[in-house]
Amino acid sequence: MAATVPRERELDLRAMPREIPISGETIKLGQLLKLAGVVGSGSEVKAMLAGEPVLVNRASEGRRGRQLRVGDSVSVAGEELVVTAASPSPRAS
C-alpha cells in the first residue's frame, strides 16, 4: 500500500517560495520571470502581465521593467519567487 501525503502537507510544499539568485544589485521583473523559467521570452512577459495578476511584495504590478532587489518577492502563476544574491564564484589562485 502506497503512503499518501496529507493534503495540508501537500499545500505547504507548493507554498514554499523558490529562490532566484541574481548576480547584480537589481533585475527587471521581465528578466526575473525569464530567468525563473516562468516565461520564455519578453513578448510572453508582456502578455502575462496583461492577462494574469502579478504581485511584487504583495502589491499588484504590471510593469515588466520594475526593478527588483534582493529580498523582493514575486507571486505569479501560483508560484512565489524570492530574489536572492548569487553566491560569489570561487577565485582561481
Short mmCIF file of C-alpha atoms in Angstrom, two decimals:
data_model
loop_
_atom_site.label_atom_id
_atom_site.label_comp_id
_atom_site.label_asym_id
_atom_site.label_seq_id
_atom_site.Cartn_x
_atom_site.Cartn_y
_atom_site.Cartn_z
CA MET A 1 0.00 0.00 0.00
CA ALA A 2 1.50 3.37 -1.01
CA ALA A 3 1.92 6.09 1.58
CA THR A 4 -0.07 9.22 0.91
CA VAL A 5 0.87 12.77 1.77
CA PRO A 6 -1.72 14.55 3.90
CA ARG A 7 -3.45 17.32 1.93
CA GLU A 8 -2.18 20.01 4.36
CA ARG A 9 1.43 18.91 3.80
CA GLU A 10 0.93 18.89 0.02
CA LEU A 11 -0.26 22.51 0.13
CA ASP A 12 2.71 23.52 2.27
CA LEU A 13 5.14 22.10 -0.30
CA ARG A 14 3.60 24.14 -3.10
CA ALA A 15 3.60 27.30 -0.99
CA MET A 16 7.37 27.20 -0.46
CA PRO A 17 8.99 30.17 -2.18
CA ARG A 18 11.57 29.45 -4.85
CA GLU A 19 14.79 31.42 -4.53
CA ILE A 20 16.08 33.04 -7.72
CA PRO A 21 19.70 34.19 -7.34
CA ILE A 22 20.84 37.28 -9.25
CA SER A 23 24.41 38.41 -9.83
CA GLY A 24 23.85 42.18 -9.77
CA GLU A 25 22.13 44.52 -7.35
CA THR A 26 18.89 44.68 -9.34
CA ILE A 27 16.97 42.79 -12.01
CA LYS A 28 13.94 43.82 -14.04
CA LEU A 29 10.70 41.92 -13.42
CA GLY A 30 10.61 40.62 -17.00
CA GLN A 31 14.19 39.36 -16.75
CA LEU A 32 13.43 37.62 -13.46
CA LEU A 33 10.42 35.84 -14.94
CA LYS A 34 12.57 34.61 -17.84
CA LEU A 35 15.42 33.58 -15.50
CA ALA A 36 12.97 31.63 -13.33
CA GLY A 37 11.53 29.86 -16.37
CA VAL A 38 8.04 31.26 -15.83
CA VAL A 39 8.09 32.62 -19.40
CA GLY A 40 10.35 32.04 -22.38
CA SER A 41 10.54 35.49 -23.98
CA GLY A 42 9.92 39.18 -23.50
CA SER A 43 6.71 39.04 -25.52
CA GLU A 44 5.42 36.30 -23.19
CA VAL A 45 6.20 38.56 -20.21
CA LYS A 46 4.14 41.36 -21.73
CA ALA A 47 1.19 39.03 -22.38
CA MET A 48 1.41 37.52 -18.90
CA LEU A 49 1.41 40.93 -17.21
CA ALA A 50 -1.62 41.96 -19.29
CA GLY A 51 -3.60 38.82 -18.56
CA GLU A 52 -2.58 37.46 -15.18
CA PRO A 53 -2.16 39.08 -11.77
CA VAL A 54 1.47 39.57 -10.77
CA LEU A 55 2.30 40.74 -7.26
CA VAL A 56 5.61 42.27 -6.19
CA ASN A 57 5.92 42.42 -2.42
CA ARG A 58 2.15 41.74 -2.27
CA ALA A 59 1.30 44.77 -4.45
CA SER A 60 -0.11 44.47 -7.98
CA GLU A 61 2.49 45.16 -10.67
CA GLY A 62 2.09 45.47 -14.42
CA ARG A 63 5.45 46.93 -15.49
CA ARG A 64 7.96 44.42 -16.86
CA GLY A 65 10.71 46.98 -16.24
CA ARG A 66 10.03 47.13 -12.49
CA GLN A 67 13.41 46.99 -10.71
CA LEU A 68 13.68 44.20 -8.14
CA ARG A 69 16.28 43.88 -5.41
CA VAL A 70 17.47 41.08 -3.15
CA GLY A 71 14.66 40.23 -0.73
CA ASP A 72 11.81 41.21 -3.07
CA SER A 73 9.11 38.59 -3.63
CA VAL A 74 7.08 37.96 -6.77
CA SER A 75 3.83 35.98 -6.86
CA VAL A 76 2.85 34.78 -10.32
CA ALA A 77 1.09 31.78 -11.86
CA GLY A 78 0.54 30.20 -8.44
CA GLU A 79 4.23 30.42 -7.61
CA GLU A 80 6.19 32.53 -5.13
CA LEU A 81 9.65 33.68 -6.22
CA VAL A 82 12.16 35.39 -3.93
CA VAL A 83 15.12 37.38 -5.26
CA THR A 84 18.39 36.31 -3.60
CA ALA A 85 22.04 37.23 -4.07
CA ALA A 86 24.06 34.78 -6.15
CA SER A 87 26.90 33.06 -4.32
CA PRO A 88 30.24 34.53 -5.32
CA SER A 89 32.22 32.21 -7.54
CA PRO A 90 35.48 30.94 -6.07
CA ARG A 91 38.53 32.75 -7.39
CA ALA A 92 41.27 30.80 -9.07
CA SER A 93 44.63 31.09 -7.33
#
